[in-house]
Amino acid sequence: MRIGIVTASLVATLTLAACDHSKTELGTPTPGGARAVAMLHTADGTDVGRATATEVSGGLRITVDANAMPPGMHGAHIHMTGRCDAPDFASAGGHWNPTGMKHGAMNPQGPHEGDLPNLVIGTDGRGTIGVTVPGATMAGLLDADGSALVVHAKPDDLMTDPSGNSGGRVACGVFGTS
Ligand SMILES: [Cu+2]
């Protein structure tokens, strides 16, 4: 048994040594990192999935797991205010943009920290996003007025300020710790 423990700790040591460069690599999981969750719902209150934000090296890891949504591409962003008042979710405000950039990953003056890749919903009504947002912090996400994950009716062109021509807001969820 003792040999087993020594072997396990040796493997752990070697693994740490081998991955030493990862300390500064964007997106590396942070031990004990905080996590926030947003339950997504439509204007009529239907549950359509969830989003998570997790502290990682150099930023926040954002995931979206959506279901029962219309197939196709939908713009998805973190918006600046943690309020999802139906029917239009305008209460969530504009995109989370603490660094004062323009909208879109393809915009030379972008992106907003809240800009995410399009959410691609399949014929089964399901879709996911998994992305790391560099520079984003949990303290910023969960500031005094919070933040929300918003899914739009149309694709985000990832370029046109302020919201990529992504149309109306069809689902929304307020980030909170759980
Ligand atoms: Cu949006």
mmCIF file of C-alpha atoms and ligand atoms in Angstrom:
data_model
loop_
_atom_site.group_PDB
_atom_site.id
_atom_site.type_symbol
_atom_site.label_atom_id
_atom_site.label_comp_id
_atom_site.label_asym_id
_atom_site.label_seq_id
_atom_site.Cartn_x
_atom_site.Cartn_y
_atom_site.Cartn_z
ATOM 1 C CA MET A 1 0.000 0.000 0.000
ATOM 2 C CA ARG A 2 2.815 2.351 0.913
ATOM 3 C CA ILE A 3 4.465 1.705 -2.454
ATOM 4 C CA GLY A 4 1.209 2.530 -4.146
ATOM 5 C CA ILE A 5 1.018 5.919 -2.402
ATOM 6 C CA VAL A 6 4.627 6.748 -3.230
ATOM 7 C CA THR A 7 4.054 5.805 -6.848
ATOM 8 C CA ALA A 8 0.928 7.923 -7.049
ATOM 9 C CA SER A 9 2.697 10.959 -5.607
ATOM 10 C CA LEU A 10 5.630 10.456 -7.956
ATOM 11 C CA VAL A 11 3.250 10.367 -10.920
ATOM 12 C CA ALA A 12 1.568 13.511 -9.635
ATOM 13 C CA THR A 13 4.932 15.254 -9.304
ATOM 14 C CA LEU A 14 5.992 14.255 -12.792
ATOM 15 C CA THR A 15 2.638 15.359 -14.186
ATOM 16 C CA LEU A 16 2.969 18.771 -12.531
ATOM 17 C CA ALA A 17 6.511 19.154 -13.838
ATOM 18 C CA ALA A 18 5.452 18.188 -17.346
ATOM 19 C CA CYS A 19 2.623 20.710 -17.311
ATOM 20 C CA ASP A 20 4.573 23.548 -15.719
ATOM 21 C CA HIS A 21 4.182 25.758 -18.785
ATOM 22 C CA SER A 22 0.407 25.596 -18.365
ATOM 23 C CA LYS A 23 0.497 27.954 -15.399
ATOM 24 C CA THR A 24 0.277 30.885 -17.765
ATOM 25 C CA GLU A 25 -1.674 29.196 -20.544
ATOM 26 C CA LEU A 26 -5.046 30.808 -21.183
ATOM 27 C CA GLY A 27 -7.957 28.682 -20.089
ATOM 28 C CA THR A 28 -6.188 26.364 -17.679
ATOM 29 C CA PRO A 29 -8.627 25.416 -14.912
ATOM 30 C CA THR A 30 -8.027 27.353 -11.684
ATOM 31 C CA PRO A 31 -8.069 25.065 -8.617
ATOM 32 C CA GLY A 32 -11.013 26.146 -6.482
ATOM 33 C CA GLY A 33 -12.062 28.669 -9.106
ATOM 34 C CA ALA A 34 -15.443 30.291 -8.638
ATOM 35 C CA ARG A 35 -18.373 29.364 -10.848
ATOM 36 C CA ALA A 36 -21.562 31.166 -11.808
ATOM 37 C CA VAL A 37 -24.623 29.721 -13.505
ATOM 38 C CA ALA A 38 -27.405 31.307 -15.562
ATOM 39 C CA MET A 39 -30.597 29.340 -16.204
ATOM 40 C CA LEU A 40 -31.911 30.313 -19.629
ATOM 41 C CA HIS A 41 -35.580 30.858 -20.330
ATOM 42 C CA THR A 42 -37.728 32.283 -23.085
ATOM 43 C CA ALA A 43 -40.222 35.140 -22.784
ATOM 44 C CA ASP A 44 -43.008 32.712 -21.845
ATOM 45 C CA GLY A 45 -40.848 31.178 -19.122
ATOM 46 C CA THR A 46 -39.834 27.966 -20.901
ATOM 47 C CA ASP A 47 -36.553 26.526 -19.605
ATOM 48 C CA VAL A 48 -34.159 26.274 -22.557
ATOM 49 C CA GLY A 49 -30.884 25.393 -20.913
ATOM 50 C CA ARG A 50 -28.098 26.992 -18.964
ATOM 51 C CA ALA A 51 -24.856 28.896 -19.168
ATOM 52 C CA THR A 52 -21.877 28.673 -16.843
ATOM 53 C CA ALA A 53 -18.910 30.934 -16.170
ATOM 54 C CA THR A 54 -15.852 29.425 -14.509
ATOM 55 C CA GLU A 55 -12.631 31.102 -13.403
ATOM 56 C CA VAL A 56 -9.677 29.861 -15.432
ATOM 57 C CA SER A 57 -6.150 31.080 -16.017
ATOM 58 C CA GLY A 58 -6.320 34.469 -17.723
ATOM 59 C CA GLY A 59 -10.081 34.815 -17.934
ATOM 60 C CA LEU A 60 -13.449 33.125 -17.685
ATOM 61 C CA ARG A 61 -14.517 29.908 -19.358
ATOM 62 C CA ILE A 62 -18.076 30.326 -20.667
ATOM 63 C CA THR A 63 -20.281 27.418 -21.640
ATOM 64 C CA VAL A 64 -23.815 27.426 -23.006
ATOM 65 C CA ASP A 65 -25.943 24.281 -23.171
ATOM 66 C CA ALA A 66 -29.222 25.029 -24.898
ATOM 67 C CA ASN A 67 -32.214 22.847 -25.705
ATOM 68 C CA ALA A 68 -35.709 23.251 -27.139
ATOM 69 C CA MET A 69 -34.592 26.193 -29.266
ATOM 70 C CA PRO A 70 -35.258 26.934 -32.954
ATOM 71 C CA PRO A 71 -32.633 25.323 -35.239
ATOM 72 C CA GLY A 72 -30.101 27.634 -36.825
ATOM 73 C CA MET A 73 -27.490 30.155 -35.760
ATOM 74 C CA HIS A 74 -28.214 32.516 -32.908
ATOM 75 C CA GLY A 75 -26.119 35.390 -31.615
ATOM 76 C CA ALA A 76 -25.221 34.869 -27.949
ATOM 77 C CA HIS A 77 -23.644 37.369 -25.594
ATOM 78 C CA ILE A 78 -23.106 38.257 -21.989
ATOM 79 C CA HIS A 79 -25.128 41.416 -21.391
ATOM 80 C CA MET A 80 -24.242 44.034 -18.819
ATOM 81 C CA THR A 81 -27.207 43.864 -16.440
ATOM 82 C CA GLY A 82 -28.479 40.838 -14.538
ATOM 83 C CA ARG A 83 -32.164 41.352 -15.303
ATOM 84 C CA CYS A 84 -34.272 39.273 -17.675
ATOM 85 C CA ASP A 85 -37.679 40.951 -17.809
ATOM 86 C CA ALA A 86 -40.038 39.439 -20.400
ATOM 87 C CA PRO A 87 -41.053 39.837 -23.107
ATOM 88 C CA ASP A 88 -38.069 41.523 -24.797
ATOM 89 C CA PHE A 89 -35.308 41.169 -22.172
ATOM 90 C CA ALA A 90 -34.278 44.775 -22.884
ATOM 91 C CA SER A 91 -33.654 45.008 -19.135
ATOM 92 C CA ALA A 92 -30.397 43.085 -19.630
ATOM 93 C CA GLY A 93 -28.962 46.203 -21.287
ATOM 94 C CA GLY A 94 -26.194 46.218 -23.863
ATOM 95 C CA HIS A 95 -23.294 43.847 -24.152
ATOM 96 C CA TRP A 96 -20.900 43.417 -21.237
ATOM 97 C CA ASN A 97 -18.085 45.686 -22.392
ATOM 98 C CA PRO A 98 -15.883 46.790 -19.488
ATOM 99 C CA THR A 99 -12.960 47.616 -21.785
ATOM 100 C CA GLY A 100 -14.920 49.961 -24.084
ATOM 101 C CA MET A 101 -14.387 48.037 -27.315
ATOM 102 C CA LYS A 102 -16.563 47.758 -30.429
ATOM 103 C CA HIS A 103 -18.667 44.661 -31.112
ATOM 104 C CA GLY A 104 -17.385 41.491 -32.688
ATOM 105 C CA ALA A 105 -14.460 39.116 -32.900
ATOM 106 C CA MET A 106 -14.041 40.103 -36.575
ATOM 107 C CA ASN A 107 -14.159 43.834 -35.810
ATOM 108 C CA PRO A 108 -10.643 45.352 -35.753
ATOM 109 C CA GLN A 109 -11.763 47.481 -32.782
ATOM 110 C CA GLY A 110 -13.429 44.550 -31.001
ATOM 111 C CA PRO A 111 -14.515 42.554 -29.273
ATOM 112 C CA HIS A 112 -16.667 43.152 -26.224
ATOM 113 C CA GLU A 113 -15.793 40.852 -23.338
ATOM 114 C CA GLY A 114 -19.385 39.661 -23.584
ATOM 115 C CA ASP A 115 -19.082 38.610 -27.224
ATOM 116 C CA LEU A 116 -19.410 34.864 -27.742
ATOM 117 C CA PRO A 117 -19.399 32.686 -30.857
ATOM 118 C CA ASN A 118 -22.774 32.014 -32.456
ATOM 119 C CA LEU A 119 -24.907 29.373 -30.778
ATOM 120 C CA VAL A 120 -25.607 26.728 -33.441
ATOM 121 C CA ILE A 121 -28.852 24.871 -32.741
ATOM 122 C CA GLY A 122 -29.360 21.551 -34.509
ATOM 123 C CA THR A 123 -32.551 19.957 -35.757
ATOM 124 C CA ASP A 124 -32.896 18.362 -32.321
ATOM 125 C CA GLY A 125 -33.187 21.829 -30.781
ATOM 126 C CA ARG A 126 -29.862 21.505 -29.000
ATOM 127 C CA GLY A 127 -26.632 23.456 -29.193
ATOM 128 C CA THR A 128 -23.557 24.317 -27.160
ATOM 129 C CA ILE A 129 -20.871 26.966 -26.847
ATOM 130 C CA GLY A 130 -17.564 26.547 -25.036
ATOM 131 C CA VAL A 131 -15.139 29.470 -25.092
ATOM 132 C CA THR A 132 -12.630 31.235 -22.880
ATOM 133 C CA VAL A 133 -12.949 35.018 -22.650
ATOM 134 C CA PRO A 134 -9.487 36.507 -22.024
ATOM 135 C CA GLY A 135 -9.303 39.163 -19.330
ATOM 136 C CA ALA A 136 -12.819 38.580 -18.015
ATOM 137 C CA THR A 137 -13.163 38.281 -14.237
ATOM 138 C CA MET A 138 -15.803 36.838 -11.930
ATOM 139 C CA ALA A 139 -15.807 40.114 -9.967
ATOM 140 C CA GLY A 140 -16.668 41.971 -13.168
ATOM 141 C CA LEU A 141 -19.306 39.458 -14.225
ATOM 142 C CA LEU A 142 -20.974 39.526 -10.820
ATOM 143 C CA ASP A 143 -20.655 43.267 -10.180
ATOM 144 C CA ALA A 144 -23.357 45.276 -8.373
ATOM 145 C CA ASP A 145 -25.912 45.007 -11.186
ATOM 146 C CA GLY A 146 -24.824 41.543 -12.287
ATOM 147 C CA SER A 147 -24.924 40.250 -15.841
ATOM 148 C CA ALA A 148 -27.030 38.013 -18.051
ATOM 149 C CA LEU A 149 -26.580 35.543 -20.891
ATOM 150 C CA VAL A 150 -28.787 36.504 -23.843
ATOM 151 C CA VAL A 151 -29.560 34.433 -26.953
ATOM 152 C CA HIS A 152 -30.828 36.264 -30.043
ATOM 153 C CA ALA A 153 -33.218 35.342 -32.856
ATOM 154 C CA LYS A 154 -30.702 35.748 -35.667
ATOM 155 C CA PRO A 155 -27.011 35.049 -36.349
ATOM 156 C CA ASP A 156 -24.401 37.487 -35.082
ATOM 157 C CA ASP A 157 -22.228 38.726 -37.970
ATOM 158 C CA LEU A 158 -19.446 39.134 -35.371
ATOM 159 C CA MET A 159 -18.612 42.589 -36.727
ATOM 160 C CA THR A 160 -21.442 45.122 -36.773
ATOM 161 C CA ASP A 161 -21.532 47.362 -33.700
ATOM 162 C CA PRO A 162 -23.258 47.134 -31.284
ATOM 163 C CA SER A 163 -24.788 43.655 -31.541
ATOM 164 C CA GLY A 164 -23.912 42.036 -34.884
ATOM 165 C CA ASN A 165 -27.412 42.469 -36.375
ATOM 166 C CA SER A 166 -28.525 39.508 -34.315
ATOM 167 C CA GLY A 167 -32.131 40.635 -33.947
ATOM 168 C CA GLY A 168 -34.471 40.256 -30.993
ATOM 169 C CA ARG A 169 -33.679 38.559 -27.694
ATOM 170 C CA VAL A 170 -35.262 35.107 -27.468
ATOM 171 C CA ALA A 171 -33.735 33.668 -24.291
ATOM 172 C CA CYS A 172 -32.141 35.136 -21.184
ATOM 173 C CA GLY A 173 -30.632 34.012 -17.898
ATOM 174 C CA VAL A 174 -29.162 35.924 -14.953
ATOM 175 C CA PHE A 175 -25.737 34.816 -13.725
ATOM 176 C CA GLY A 176 -25.570 33.925 -10.075
ATOM 177 C CA THR A 177 -23.478 31.716 -7.811
ATOM 178 C CA SER A 178 -24.985 28.410 -6.841
HETATM 179 CU CU CU B 1 -26.771 40.035 -27.155
#
